[in-house]
JSON list of C-alpha atoms in Angstrom, two decimals:
[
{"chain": "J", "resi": 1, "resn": "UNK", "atom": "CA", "xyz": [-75.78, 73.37, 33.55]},
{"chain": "J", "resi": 2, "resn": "UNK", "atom": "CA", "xyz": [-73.77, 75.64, 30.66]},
{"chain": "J", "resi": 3, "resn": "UNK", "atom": "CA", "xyz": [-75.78, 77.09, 28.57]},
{"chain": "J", "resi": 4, "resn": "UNK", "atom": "CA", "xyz": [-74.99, 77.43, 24.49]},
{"chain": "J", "resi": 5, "resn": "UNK", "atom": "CA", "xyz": [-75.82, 80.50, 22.93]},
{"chain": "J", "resi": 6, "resn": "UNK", "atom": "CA", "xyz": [-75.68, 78.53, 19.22]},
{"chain": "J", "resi": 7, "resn": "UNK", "atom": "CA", "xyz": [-75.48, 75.30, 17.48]},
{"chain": "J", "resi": 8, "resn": "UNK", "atom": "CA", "xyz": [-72.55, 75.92, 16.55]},
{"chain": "J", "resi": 9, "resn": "UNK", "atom": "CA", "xyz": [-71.46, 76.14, 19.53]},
{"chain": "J", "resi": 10, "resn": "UNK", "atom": "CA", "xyz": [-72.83, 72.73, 20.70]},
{"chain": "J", "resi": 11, "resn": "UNK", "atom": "CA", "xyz": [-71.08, 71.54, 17.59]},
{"chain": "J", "resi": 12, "resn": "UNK", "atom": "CA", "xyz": [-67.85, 72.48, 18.61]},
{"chain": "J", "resi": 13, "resn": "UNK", "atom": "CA", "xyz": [-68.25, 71.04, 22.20]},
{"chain": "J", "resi": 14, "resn": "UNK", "atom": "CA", "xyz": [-69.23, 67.71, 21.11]},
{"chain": "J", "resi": 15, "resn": "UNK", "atom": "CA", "xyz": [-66.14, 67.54, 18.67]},
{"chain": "J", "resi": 16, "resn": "UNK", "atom": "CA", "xyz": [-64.05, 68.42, 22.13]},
{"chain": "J", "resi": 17, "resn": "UNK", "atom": "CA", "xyz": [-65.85, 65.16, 23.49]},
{"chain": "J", "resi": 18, "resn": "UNK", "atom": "CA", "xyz": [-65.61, 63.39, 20.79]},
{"chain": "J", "resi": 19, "resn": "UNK", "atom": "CA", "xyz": [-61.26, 64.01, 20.11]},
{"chain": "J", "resi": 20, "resn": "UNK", "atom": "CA", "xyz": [-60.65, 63.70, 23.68]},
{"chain": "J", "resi": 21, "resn": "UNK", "atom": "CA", "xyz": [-62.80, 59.93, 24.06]},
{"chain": "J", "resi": 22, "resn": "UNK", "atom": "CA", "xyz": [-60.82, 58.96, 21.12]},
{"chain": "J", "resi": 23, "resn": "UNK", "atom": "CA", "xyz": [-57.31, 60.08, 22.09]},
{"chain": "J", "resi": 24, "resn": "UNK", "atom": "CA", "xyz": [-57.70, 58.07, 24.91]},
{"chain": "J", "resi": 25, "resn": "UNK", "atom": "CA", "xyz": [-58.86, 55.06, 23.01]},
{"chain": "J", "resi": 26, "resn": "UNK", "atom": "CA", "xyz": [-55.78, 55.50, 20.73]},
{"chain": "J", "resi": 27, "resn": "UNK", "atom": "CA", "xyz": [-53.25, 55.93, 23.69]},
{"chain": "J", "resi": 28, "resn": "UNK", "atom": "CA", "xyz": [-54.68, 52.97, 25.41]},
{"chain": "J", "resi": 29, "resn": "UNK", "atom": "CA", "xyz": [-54.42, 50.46, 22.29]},
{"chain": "J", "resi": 30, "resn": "UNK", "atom": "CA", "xyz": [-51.43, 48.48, 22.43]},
{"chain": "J", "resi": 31, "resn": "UNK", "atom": "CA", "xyz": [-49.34, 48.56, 19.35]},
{"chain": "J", "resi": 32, "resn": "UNK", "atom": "CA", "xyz": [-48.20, 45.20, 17.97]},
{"chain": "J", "resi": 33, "resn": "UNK", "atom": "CA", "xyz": [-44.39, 46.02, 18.11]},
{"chain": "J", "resi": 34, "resn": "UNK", "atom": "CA", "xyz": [-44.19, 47.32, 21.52]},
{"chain": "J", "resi": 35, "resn": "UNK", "atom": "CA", "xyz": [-44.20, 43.64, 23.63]},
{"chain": "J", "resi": 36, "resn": "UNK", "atom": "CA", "xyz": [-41.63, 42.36, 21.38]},
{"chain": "J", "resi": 37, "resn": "UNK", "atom": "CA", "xyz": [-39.16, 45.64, 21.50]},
{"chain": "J", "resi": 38, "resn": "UNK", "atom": "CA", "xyz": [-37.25, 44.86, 25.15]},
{"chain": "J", "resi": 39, "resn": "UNK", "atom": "CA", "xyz": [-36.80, 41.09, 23.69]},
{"chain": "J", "resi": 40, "resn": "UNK", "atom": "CA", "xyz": [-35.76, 42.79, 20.70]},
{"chain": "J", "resi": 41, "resn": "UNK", "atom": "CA", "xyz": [-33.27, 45.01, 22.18]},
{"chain": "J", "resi": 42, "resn": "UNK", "atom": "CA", "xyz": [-32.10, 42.00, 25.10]},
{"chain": "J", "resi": 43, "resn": "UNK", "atom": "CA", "xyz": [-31.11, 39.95, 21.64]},
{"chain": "J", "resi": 44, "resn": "UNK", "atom": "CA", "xyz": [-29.00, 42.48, 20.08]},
{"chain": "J", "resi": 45, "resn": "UNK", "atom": "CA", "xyz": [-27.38, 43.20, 23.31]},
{"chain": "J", "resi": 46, "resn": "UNK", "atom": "CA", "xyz": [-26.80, 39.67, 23.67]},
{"chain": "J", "resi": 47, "resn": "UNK", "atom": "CA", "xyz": [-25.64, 39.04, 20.22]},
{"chain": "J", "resi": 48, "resn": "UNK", "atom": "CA", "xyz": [-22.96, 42.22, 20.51]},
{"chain": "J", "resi": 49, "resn": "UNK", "atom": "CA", "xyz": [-21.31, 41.33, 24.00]},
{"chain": "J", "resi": 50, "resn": "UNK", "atom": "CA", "xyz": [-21.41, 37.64, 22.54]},
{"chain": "J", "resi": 51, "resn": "UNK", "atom": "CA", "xyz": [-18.93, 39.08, 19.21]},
{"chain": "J", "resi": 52, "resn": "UNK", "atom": "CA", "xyz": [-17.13, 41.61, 21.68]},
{"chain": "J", "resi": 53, "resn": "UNK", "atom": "CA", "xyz": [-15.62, 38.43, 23.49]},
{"chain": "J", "resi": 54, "resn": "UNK", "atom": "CA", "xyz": [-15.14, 36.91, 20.08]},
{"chain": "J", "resi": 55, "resn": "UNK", "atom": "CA", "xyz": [-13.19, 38.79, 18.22]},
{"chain": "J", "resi": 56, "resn": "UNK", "atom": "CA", "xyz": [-11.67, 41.61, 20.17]},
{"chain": "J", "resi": 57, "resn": "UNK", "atom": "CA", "xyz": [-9.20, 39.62, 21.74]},
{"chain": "J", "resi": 58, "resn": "UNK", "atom": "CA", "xyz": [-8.63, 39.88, 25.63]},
{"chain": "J", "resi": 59, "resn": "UNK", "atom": "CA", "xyz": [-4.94, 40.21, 25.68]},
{"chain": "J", "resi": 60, "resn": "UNK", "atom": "CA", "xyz": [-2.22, 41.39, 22.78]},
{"chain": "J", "resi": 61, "resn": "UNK", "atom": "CA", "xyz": [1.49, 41.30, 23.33]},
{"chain": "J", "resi": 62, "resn": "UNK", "atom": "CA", "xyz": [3.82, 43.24, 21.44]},
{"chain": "J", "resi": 63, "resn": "UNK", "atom": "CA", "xyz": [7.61, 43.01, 21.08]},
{"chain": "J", "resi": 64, "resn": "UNK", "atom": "CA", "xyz": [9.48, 46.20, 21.05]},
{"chain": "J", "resi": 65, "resn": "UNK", "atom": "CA", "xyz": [12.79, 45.27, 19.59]},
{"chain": "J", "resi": 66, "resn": "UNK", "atom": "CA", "xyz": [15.19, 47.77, 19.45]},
{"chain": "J", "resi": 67, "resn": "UNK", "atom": "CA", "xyz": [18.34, 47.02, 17.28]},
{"chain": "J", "resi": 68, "resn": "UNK", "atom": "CA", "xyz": [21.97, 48.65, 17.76]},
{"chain": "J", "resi": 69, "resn": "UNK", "atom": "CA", "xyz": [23.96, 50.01, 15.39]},
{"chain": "J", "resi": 70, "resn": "UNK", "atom": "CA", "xyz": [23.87, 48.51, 12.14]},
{"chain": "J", "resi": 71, "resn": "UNK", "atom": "CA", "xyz": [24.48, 49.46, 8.04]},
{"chain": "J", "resi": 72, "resn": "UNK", "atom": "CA", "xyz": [21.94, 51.29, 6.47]},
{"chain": "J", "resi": 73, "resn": "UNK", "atom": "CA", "xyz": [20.59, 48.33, 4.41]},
{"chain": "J", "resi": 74, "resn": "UNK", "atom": "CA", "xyz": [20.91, 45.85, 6.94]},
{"chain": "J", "resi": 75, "resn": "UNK", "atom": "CA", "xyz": [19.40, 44.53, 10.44]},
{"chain": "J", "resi": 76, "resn": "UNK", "atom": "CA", "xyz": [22.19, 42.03, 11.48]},
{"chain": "J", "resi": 77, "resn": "UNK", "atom": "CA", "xyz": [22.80, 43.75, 15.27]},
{"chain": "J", "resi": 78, "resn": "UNK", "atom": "CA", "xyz": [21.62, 42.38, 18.66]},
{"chain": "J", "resi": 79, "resn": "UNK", "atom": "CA", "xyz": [18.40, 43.43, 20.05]},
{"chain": "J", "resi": 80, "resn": "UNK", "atom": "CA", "xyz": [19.74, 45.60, 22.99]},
{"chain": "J", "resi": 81, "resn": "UNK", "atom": "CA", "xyz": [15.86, 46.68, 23.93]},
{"chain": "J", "resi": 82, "resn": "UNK", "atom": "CA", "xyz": [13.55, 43.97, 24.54]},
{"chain": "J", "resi": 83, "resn": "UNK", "atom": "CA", "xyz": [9.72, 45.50, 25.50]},
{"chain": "J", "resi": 84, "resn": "UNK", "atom": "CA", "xyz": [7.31, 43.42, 25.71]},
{"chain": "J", "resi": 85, "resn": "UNK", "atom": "CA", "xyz": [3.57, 45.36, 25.91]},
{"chain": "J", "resi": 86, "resn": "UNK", "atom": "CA", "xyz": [0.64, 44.01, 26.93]},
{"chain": "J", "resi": 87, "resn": "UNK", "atom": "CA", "xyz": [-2.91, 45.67, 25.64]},
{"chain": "J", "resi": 88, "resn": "UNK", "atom": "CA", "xyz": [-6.17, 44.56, 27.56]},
{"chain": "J", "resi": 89, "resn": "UNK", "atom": "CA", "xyz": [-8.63, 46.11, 25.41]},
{"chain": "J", "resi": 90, "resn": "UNK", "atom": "CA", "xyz": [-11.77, 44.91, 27.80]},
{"chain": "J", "resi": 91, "resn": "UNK", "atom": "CA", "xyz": [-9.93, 46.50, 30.59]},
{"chain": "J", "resi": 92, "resn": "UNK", "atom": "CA", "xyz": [-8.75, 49.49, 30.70]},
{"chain": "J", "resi": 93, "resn": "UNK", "atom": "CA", "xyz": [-4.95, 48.03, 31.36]},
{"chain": "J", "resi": 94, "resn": "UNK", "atom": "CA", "xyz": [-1.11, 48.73, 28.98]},
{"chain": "J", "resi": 95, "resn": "UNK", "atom": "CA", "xyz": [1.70, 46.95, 30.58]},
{"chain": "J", "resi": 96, "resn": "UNK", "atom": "CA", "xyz": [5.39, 47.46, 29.76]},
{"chain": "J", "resi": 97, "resn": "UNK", "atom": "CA", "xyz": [7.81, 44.60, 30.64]},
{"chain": "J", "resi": 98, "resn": "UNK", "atom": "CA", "xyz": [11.44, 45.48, 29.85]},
{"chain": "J", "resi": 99, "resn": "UNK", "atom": "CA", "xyz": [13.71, 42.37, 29.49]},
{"chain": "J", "resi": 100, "resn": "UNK", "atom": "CA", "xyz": [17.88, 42.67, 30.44]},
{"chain": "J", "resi": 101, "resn": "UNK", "atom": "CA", "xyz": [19.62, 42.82, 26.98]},
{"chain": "J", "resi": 102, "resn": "UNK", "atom": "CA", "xyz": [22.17, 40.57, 29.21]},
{"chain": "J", "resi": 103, "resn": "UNK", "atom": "CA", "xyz": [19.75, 37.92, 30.31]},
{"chain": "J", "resi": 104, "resn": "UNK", "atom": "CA", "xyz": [21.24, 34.31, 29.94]},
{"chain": "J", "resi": 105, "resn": "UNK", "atom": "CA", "xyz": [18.05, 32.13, 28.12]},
{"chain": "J", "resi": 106, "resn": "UNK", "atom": "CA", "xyz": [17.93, 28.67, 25.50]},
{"chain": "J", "resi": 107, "resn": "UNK", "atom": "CA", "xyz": [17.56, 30.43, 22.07]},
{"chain": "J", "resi": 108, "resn": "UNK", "atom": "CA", "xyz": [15.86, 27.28, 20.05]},
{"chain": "J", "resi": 109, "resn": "UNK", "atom": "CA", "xyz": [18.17, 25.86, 17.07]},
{"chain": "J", "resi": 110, "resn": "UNK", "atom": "CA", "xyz": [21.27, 27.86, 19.03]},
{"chain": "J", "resi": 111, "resn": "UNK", "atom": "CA", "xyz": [21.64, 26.69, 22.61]},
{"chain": "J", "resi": 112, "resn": "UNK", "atom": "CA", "xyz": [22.19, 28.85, 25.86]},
{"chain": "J", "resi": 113, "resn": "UNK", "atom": "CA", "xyz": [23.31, 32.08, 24.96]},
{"chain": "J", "resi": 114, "resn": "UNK", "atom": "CA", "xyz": [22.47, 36.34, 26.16]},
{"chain": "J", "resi": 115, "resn": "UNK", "atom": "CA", "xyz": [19.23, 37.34, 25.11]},
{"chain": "J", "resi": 116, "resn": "UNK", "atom": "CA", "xyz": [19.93, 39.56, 22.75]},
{"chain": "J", "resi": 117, "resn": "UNK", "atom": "CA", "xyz": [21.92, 37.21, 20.23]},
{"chain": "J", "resi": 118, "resn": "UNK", "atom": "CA", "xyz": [18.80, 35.79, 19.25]},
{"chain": "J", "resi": 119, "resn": "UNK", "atom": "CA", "xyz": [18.10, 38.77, 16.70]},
{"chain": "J", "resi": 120, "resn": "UNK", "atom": "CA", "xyz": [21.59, 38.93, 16.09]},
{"chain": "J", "resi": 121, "resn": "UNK", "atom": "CA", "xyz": [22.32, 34.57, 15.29]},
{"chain": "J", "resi": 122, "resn": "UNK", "atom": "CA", "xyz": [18.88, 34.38, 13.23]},
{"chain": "J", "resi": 123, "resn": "UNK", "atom": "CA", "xyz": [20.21, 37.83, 11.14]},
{"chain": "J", "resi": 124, "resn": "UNK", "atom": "CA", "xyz": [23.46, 36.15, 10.16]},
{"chain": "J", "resi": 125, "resn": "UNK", "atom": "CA", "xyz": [22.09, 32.57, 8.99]},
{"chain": "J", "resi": 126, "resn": "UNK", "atom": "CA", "xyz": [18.62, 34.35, 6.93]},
{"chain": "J", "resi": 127, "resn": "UNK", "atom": "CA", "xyz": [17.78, 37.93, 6.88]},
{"chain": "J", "resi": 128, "resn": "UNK", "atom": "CA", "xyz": [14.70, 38.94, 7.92]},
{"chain": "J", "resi": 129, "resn": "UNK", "atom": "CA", "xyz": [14.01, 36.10, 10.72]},
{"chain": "J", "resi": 130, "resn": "UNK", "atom": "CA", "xyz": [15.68, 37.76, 13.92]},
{"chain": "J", "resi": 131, "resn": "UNK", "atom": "CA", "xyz": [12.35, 39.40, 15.57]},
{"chain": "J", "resi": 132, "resn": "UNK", "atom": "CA", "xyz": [10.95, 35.62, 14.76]},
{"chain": "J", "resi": 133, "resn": "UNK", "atom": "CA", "xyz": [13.42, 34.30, 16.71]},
{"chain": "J", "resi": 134, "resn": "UNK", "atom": "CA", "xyz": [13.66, 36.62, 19.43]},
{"chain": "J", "resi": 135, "resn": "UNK", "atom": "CA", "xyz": [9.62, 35.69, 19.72]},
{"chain": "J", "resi": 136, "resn": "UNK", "atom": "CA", "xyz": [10.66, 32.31, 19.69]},
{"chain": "J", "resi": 137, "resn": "UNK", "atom": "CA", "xyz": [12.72, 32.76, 22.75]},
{"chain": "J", "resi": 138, "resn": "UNK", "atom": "CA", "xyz": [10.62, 35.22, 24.73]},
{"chain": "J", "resi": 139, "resn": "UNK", "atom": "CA", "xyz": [7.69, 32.63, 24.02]},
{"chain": "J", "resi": 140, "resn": "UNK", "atom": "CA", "xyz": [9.96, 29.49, 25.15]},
{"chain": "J", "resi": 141, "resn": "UNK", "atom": "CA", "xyz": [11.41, 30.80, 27.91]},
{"chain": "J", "resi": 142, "resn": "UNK", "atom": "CA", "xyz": [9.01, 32.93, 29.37]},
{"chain": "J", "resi": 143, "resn": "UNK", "atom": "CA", "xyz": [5.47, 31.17, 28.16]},
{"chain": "J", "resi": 144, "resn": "UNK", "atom": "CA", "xyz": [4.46, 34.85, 26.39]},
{"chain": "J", "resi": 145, "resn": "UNK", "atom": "CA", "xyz": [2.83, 34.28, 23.29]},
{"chain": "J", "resi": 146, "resn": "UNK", "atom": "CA", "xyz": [3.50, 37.20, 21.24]},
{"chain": "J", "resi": 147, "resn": "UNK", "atom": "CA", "xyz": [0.95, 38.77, 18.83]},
{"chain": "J", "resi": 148, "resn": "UNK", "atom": "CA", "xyz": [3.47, 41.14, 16.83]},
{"chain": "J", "resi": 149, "resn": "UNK", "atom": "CA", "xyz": [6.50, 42.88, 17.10]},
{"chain": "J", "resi": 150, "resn": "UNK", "atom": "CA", "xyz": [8.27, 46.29, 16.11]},
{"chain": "J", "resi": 151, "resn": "UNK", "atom": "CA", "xyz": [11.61, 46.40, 15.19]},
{"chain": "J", "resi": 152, "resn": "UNK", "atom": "CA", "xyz": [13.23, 49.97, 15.66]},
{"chain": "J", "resi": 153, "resn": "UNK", "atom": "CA", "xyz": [17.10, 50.63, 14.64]},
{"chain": "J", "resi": 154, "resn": "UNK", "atom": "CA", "xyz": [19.39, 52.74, 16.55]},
{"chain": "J", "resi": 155, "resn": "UNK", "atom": "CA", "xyz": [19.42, 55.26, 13.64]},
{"chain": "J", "resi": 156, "resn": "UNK", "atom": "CA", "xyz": [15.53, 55.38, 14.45]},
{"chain": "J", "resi": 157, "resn": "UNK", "atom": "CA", "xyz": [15.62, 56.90, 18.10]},
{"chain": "J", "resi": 158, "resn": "UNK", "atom": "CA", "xyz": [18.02, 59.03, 16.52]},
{"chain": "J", "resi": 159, "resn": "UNK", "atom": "CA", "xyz": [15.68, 60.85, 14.07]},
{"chain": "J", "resi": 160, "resn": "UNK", "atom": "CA", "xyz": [12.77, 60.76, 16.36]},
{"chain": "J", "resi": 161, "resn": "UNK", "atom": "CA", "xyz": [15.08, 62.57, 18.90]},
{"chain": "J", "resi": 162, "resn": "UNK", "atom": "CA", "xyz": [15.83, 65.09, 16.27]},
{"chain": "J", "resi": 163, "resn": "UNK", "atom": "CA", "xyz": [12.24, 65.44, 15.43]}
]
């Protein structure tokens, strides 16, 4: 048996008993919070993959029209570059489908015709609605729902060359 050479000494042992009986106690009382954090966390989890698949959509295509020579003001050409692109965001997947400028396809409100009078037809009768009808076509004939398009002019690959 240890002998103490003081009361304070004693003192200070029993406090030693005393802090280390109740840090146990404190470490083995369950807290209130902890049984409902992993149903907690499961939920959220849940409730994010659950909006991922709702609004980041699984597929976006994207028509890359590019237009030939035309006046500075205007986009009545034909669409000699049809792209379309293809973005999986869940996967890790970017496709690239080129279409022949040349291609013979039904252009709705126009009749059998090359590809790449679509742009040009729709141009002449209303500016502004050739990439709408180009989509029309791509969509009709080839069952591609398109998502958006970019419409580049020959004069554009020009400057980004010279850039």
């Amino acid at each position: 048996m240890k002998s103490y050479n003081s009361q304070k000494e004693i003192k200070v042992q029993q406090r030693r008993v005393y802090d280390s009986q109740s840090r146990r106690k404190q470490h083995n009382t369950p807290k209130h919070w902890c049984g409902c954090f992993p149903i907690f966390t499961t939920i959220l989890l849940s409730l994010l993959c659950v909006s991922l698949f709702l609004f980041i959509p699984s597929r976006t295509n994207i028509l890359i029209i590019g237009i030939d020579y035309t006046e500075p003001e205007s986009s009545l050409g034909r669409s000699d570059t049809i792209i379309i692109t293809t973005f999986k965001p869940l996967e890790p997947y970017i496709g690239m489908h080129s279409i022949p400028r040349d291609l013979w396809v039904f252009i709705p409100n126009i009749g059998e015709n090359r590809i790449n009078t679509a742009h040009f037809f729709a141009e002449a009768s209303q500016k502004g609605s050739g990439p709408q009808r180009l989509e029309e076509t791509v969509e009709s004939n080839f069952g591609i729902d398109i998502n958006y398009y970019i419409r580049v002019k020959f004069d554009g690959f020009r400057e980004l060359v010279n850039a």
